[in-house]
CSV table of C-alpha atoms in Angstrom, one decimal:
chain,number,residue,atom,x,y,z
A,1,UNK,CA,27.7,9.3,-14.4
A,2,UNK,CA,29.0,7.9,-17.7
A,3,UNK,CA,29.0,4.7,-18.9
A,4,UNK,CA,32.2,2.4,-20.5
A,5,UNK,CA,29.6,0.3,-22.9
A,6,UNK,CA,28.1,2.2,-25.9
A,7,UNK,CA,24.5,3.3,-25.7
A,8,UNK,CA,23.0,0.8,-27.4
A,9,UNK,CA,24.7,-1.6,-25.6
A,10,UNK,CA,23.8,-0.2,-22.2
A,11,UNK,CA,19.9,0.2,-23.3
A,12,UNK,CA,19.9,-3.3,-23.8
A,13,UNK,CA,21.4,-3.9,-20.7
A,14,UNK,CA,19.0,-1.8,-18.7
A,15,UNK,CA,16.6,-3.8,-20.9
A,16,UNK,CA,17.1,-6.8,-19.7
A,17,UNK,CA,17.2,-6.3,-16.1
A,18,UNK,CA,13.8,-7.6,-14.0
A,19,UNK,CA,11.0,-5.1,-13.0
A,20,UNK,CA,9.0,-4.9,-9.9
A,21,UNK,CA,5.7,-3.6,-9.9
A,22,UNK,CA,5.5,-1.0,-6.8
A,23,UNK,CA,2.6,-0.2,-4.1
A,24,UNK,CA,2.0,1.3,-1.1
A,25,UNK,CA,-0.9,1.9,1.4
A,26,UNK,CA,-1.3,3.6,4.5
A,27,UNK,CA,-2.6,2.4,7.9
A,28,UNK,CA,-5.5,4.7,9.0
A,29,UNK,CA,-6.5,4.3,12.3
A,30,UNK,CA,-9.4,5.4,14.6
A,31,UNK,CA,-9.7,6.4,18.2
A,32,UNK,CA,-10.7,3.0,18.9
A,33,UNK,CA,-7.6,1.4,16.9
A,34,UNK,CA,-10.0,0.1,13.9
A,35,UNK,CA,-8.4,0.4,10.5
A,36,UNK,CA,-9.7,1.7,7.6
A,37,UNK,CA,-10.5,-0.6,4.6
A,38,UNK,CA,-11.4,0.1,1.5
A,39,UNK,CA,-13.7,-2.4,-1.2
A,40,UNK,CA,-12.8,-1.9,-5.1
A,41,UNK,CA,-15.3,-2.5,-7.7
A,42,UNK,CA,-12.6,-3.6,-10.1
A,43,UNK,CA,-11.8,-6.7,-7.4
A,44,UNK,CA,-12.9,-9.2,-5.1
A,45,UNK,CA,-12.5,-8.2,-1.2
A,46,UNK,CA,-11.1,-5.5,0.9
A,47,UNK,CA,-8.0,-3.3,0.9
A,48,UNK,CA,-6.1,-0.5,2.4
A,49,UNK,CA,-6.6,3.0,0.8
A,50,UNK,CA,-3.6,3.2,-1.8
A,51,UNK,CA,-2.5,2.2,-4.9
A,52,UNK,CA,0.1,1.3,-7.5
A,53,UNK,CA,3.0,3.8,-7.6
A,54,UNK,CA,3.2,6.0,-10.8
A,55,UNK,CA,6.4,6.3,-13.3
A,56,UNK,CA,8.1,9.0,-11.9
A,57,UNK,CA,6.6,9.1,-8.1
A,58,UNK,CA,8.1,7.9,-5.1
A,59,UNK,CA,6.2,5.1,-2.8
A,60,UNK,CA,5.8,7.5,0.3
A,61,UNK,CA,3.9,10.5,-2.4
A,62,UNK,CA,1.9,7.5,-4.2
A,63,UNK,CA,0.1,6.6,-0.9
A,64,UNK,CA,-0.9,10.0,0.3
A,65,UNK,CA,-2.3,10.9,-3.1
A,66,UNK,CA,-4.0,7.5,-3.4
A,67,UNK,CA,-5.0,8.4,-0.2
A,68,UNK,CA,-6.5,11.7,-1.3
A,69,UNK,CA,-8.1,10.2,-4.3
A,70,UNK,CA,-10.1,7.2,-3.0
A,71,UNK,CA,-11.2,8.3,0.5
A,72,UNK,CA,-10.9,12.4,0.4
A,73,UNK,CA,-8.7,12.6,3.2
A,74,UNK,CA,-5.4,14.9,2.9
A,75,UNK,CA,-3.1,13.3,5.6
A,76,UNK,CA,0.5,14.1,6.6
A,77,UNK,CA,2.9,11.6,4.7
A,78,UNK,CA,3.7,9.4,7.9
A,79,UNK,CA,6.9,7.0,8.2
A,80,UNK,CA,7.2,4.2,6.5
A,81,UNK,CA,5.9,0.7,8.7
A,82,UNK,CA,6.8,-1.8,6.5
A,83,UNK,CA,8.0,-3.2,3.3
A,84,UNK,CA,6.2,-6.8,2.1
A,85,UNK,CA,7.9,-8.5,-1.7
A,86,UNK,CA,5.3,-10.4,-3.6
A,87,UNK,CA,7.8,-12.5,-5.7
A,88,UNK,CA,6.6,-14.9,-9.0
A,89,UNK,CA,2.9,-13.8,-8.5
A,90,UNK,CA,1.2,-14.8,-11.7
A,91,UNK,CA,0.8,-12.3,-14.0
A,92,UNK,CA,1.4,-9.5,-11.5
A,93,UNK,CA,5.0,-10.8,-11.8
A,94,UNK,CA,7.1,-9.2,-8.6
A,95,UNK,CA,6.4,-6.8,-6.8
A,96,UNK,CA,7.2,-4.3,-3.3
A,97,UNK,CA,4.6,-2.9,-1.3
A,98,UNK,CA,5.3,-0.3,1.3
A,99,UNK,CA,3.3,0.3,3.9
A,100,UNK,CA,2.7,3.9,5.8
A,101,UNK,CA,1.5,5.1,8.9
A,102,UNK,CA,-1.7,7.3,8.2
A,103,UNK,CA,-1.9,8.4,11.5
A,104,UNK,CA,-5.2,8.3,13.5
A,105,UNK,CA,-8.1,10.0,12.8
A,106,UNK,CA,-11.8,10.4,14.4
A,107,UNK,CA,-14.6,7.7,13.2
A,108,UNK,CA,-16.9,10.4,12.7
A,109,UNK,CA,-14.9,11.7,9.7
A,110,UNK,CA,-15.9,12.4,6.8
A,111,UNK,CA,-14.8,10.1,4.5
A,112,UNK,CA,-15.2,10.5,0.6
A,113,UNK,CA,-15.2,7.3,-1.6
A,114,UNK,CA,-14.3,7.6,-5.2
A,115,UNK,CA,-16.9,6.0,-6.8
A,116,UNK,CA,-15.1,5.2,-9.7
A,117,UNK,CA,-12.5,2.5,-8.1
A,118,UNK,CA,-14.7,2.0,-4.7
A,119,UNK,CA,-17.6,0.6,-3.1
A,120,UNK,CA,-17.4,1.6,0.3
A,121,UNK,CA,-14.8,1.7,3.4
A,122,UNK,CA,-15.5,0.1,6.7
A,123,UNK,CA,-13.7,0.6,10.0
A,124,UNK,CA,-11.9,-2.7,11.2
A,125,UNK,CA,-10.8,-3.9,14.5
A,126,UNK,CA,-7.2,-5.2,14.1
A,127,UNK,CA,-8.5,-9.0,15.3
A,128,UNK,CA,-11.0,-9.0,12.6
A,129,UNK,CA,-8.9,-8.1,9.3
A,130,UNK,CA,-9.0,-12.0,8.4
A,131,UNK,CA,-12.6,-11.7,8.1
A,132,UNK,CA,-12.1,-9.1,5.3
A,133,UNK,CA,-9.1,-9.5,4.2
A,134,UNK,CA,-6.2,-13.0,2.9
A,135,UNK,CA,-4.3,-13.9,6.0
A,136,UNK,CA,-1.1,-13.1,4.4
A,137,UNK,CA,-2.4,-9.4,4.0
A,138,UNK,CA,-4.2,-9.2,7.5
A,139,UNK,CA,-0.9,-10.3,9.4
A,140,UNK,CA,0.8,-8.0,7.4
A,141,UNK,CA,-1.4,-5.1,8.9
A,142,UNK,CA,-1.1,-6.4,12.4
A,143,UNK,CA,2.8,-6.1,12.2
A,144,UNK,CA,2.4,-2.6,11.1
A,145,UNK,CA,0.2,-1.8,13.7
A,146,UNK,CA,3.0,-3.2,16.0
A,147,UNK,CA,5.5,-1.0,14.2
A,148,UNK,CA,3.6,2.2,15.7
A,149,UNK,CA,3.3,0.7,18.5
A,150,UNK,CA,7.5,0.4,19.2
A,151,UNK,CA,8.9,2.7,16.4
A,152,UNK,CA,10.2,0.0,14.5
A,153,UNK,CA,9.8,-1.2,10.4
A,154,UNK,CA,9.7,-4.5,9.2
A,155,UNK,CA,10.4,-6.0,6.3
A,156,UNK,CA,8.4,-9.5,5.1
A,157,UNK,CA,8.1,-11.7,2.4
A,158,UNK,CA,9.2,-13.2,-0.1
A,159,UNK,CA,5.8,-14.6,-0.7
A,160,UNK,CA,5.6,-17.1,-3.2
């Protein structure tokens, strides 16, 4: 596709236009409906295995390698759940997360932590994710979890 404005001109277009920091996570569930969480040592509190999306990588292939990084699991790439916008947040700036299903999985597995980025995982009942987690992010979770549930996606936010 070719452009009417010169190049310089349209690099300083492109330059100009805002940037959103991606994300994505997938919901890993047990036979008992707990979630997997993950604790960074590079942050306060809980999260869901995942990670910032790399230059070139779409959302759905940054979670399932996050995925295999951080907790050793190799999981099919399930559908997208939901879609969250972080908008003016500080020096994060904006932002999309996307949420995925990571299917279900047995307690007993084996589950790997990459020491480098994690302290530990814990398996979390649904009811308790405000214990371990901001409201804002644990409601997020709990509409997922809904979206198995009835085959839908949602889409929330902006959060200010």
């Amino acid at each position: 596709m070719s452009s009417h404005l010169p190049e310089d001109q349209l690099r300083a277009f492109i330059g100009s236009l805002p940037t959103r920091r991606l994300a994505s996570a997938a919901i890993i569930r047990d036979e008992n409906g707990r979630v997997l969480l993950v604790e960074p040592n590079y942050k306060d509190g809980w999260t869901l295995p995942g990670g910032t999306t790399e230059a070139g990588e779409d959302p759905r292939t940054g979670c399932f390698r996050e995925v295999l990084e951080e907790v050793g699991l190799q999981l099919p790439a399930g559908r997208l759940l939901l879609v969250a916008h972080g908008i003016s947040q500080g020096i994060w700036g904006d932002s999309v997360s996307f949420l995925y299903d990571g299917g279900q999985i047995p307690s007993d597995t084996t589950i790997t932590v990459q020491e480098e980025e994690l302290l530990g995982y814990a398996w979390v009942a649904p009811q308790d994710l405000g214990d371990y987690l901001p409201g804002r992010v644990a409601d997020r979770i709990r509409a997922a979890i809904e979206c198995i549930a009835d085959g839908t996606t949602a889409e929330v936010g902006p959060l200010h």
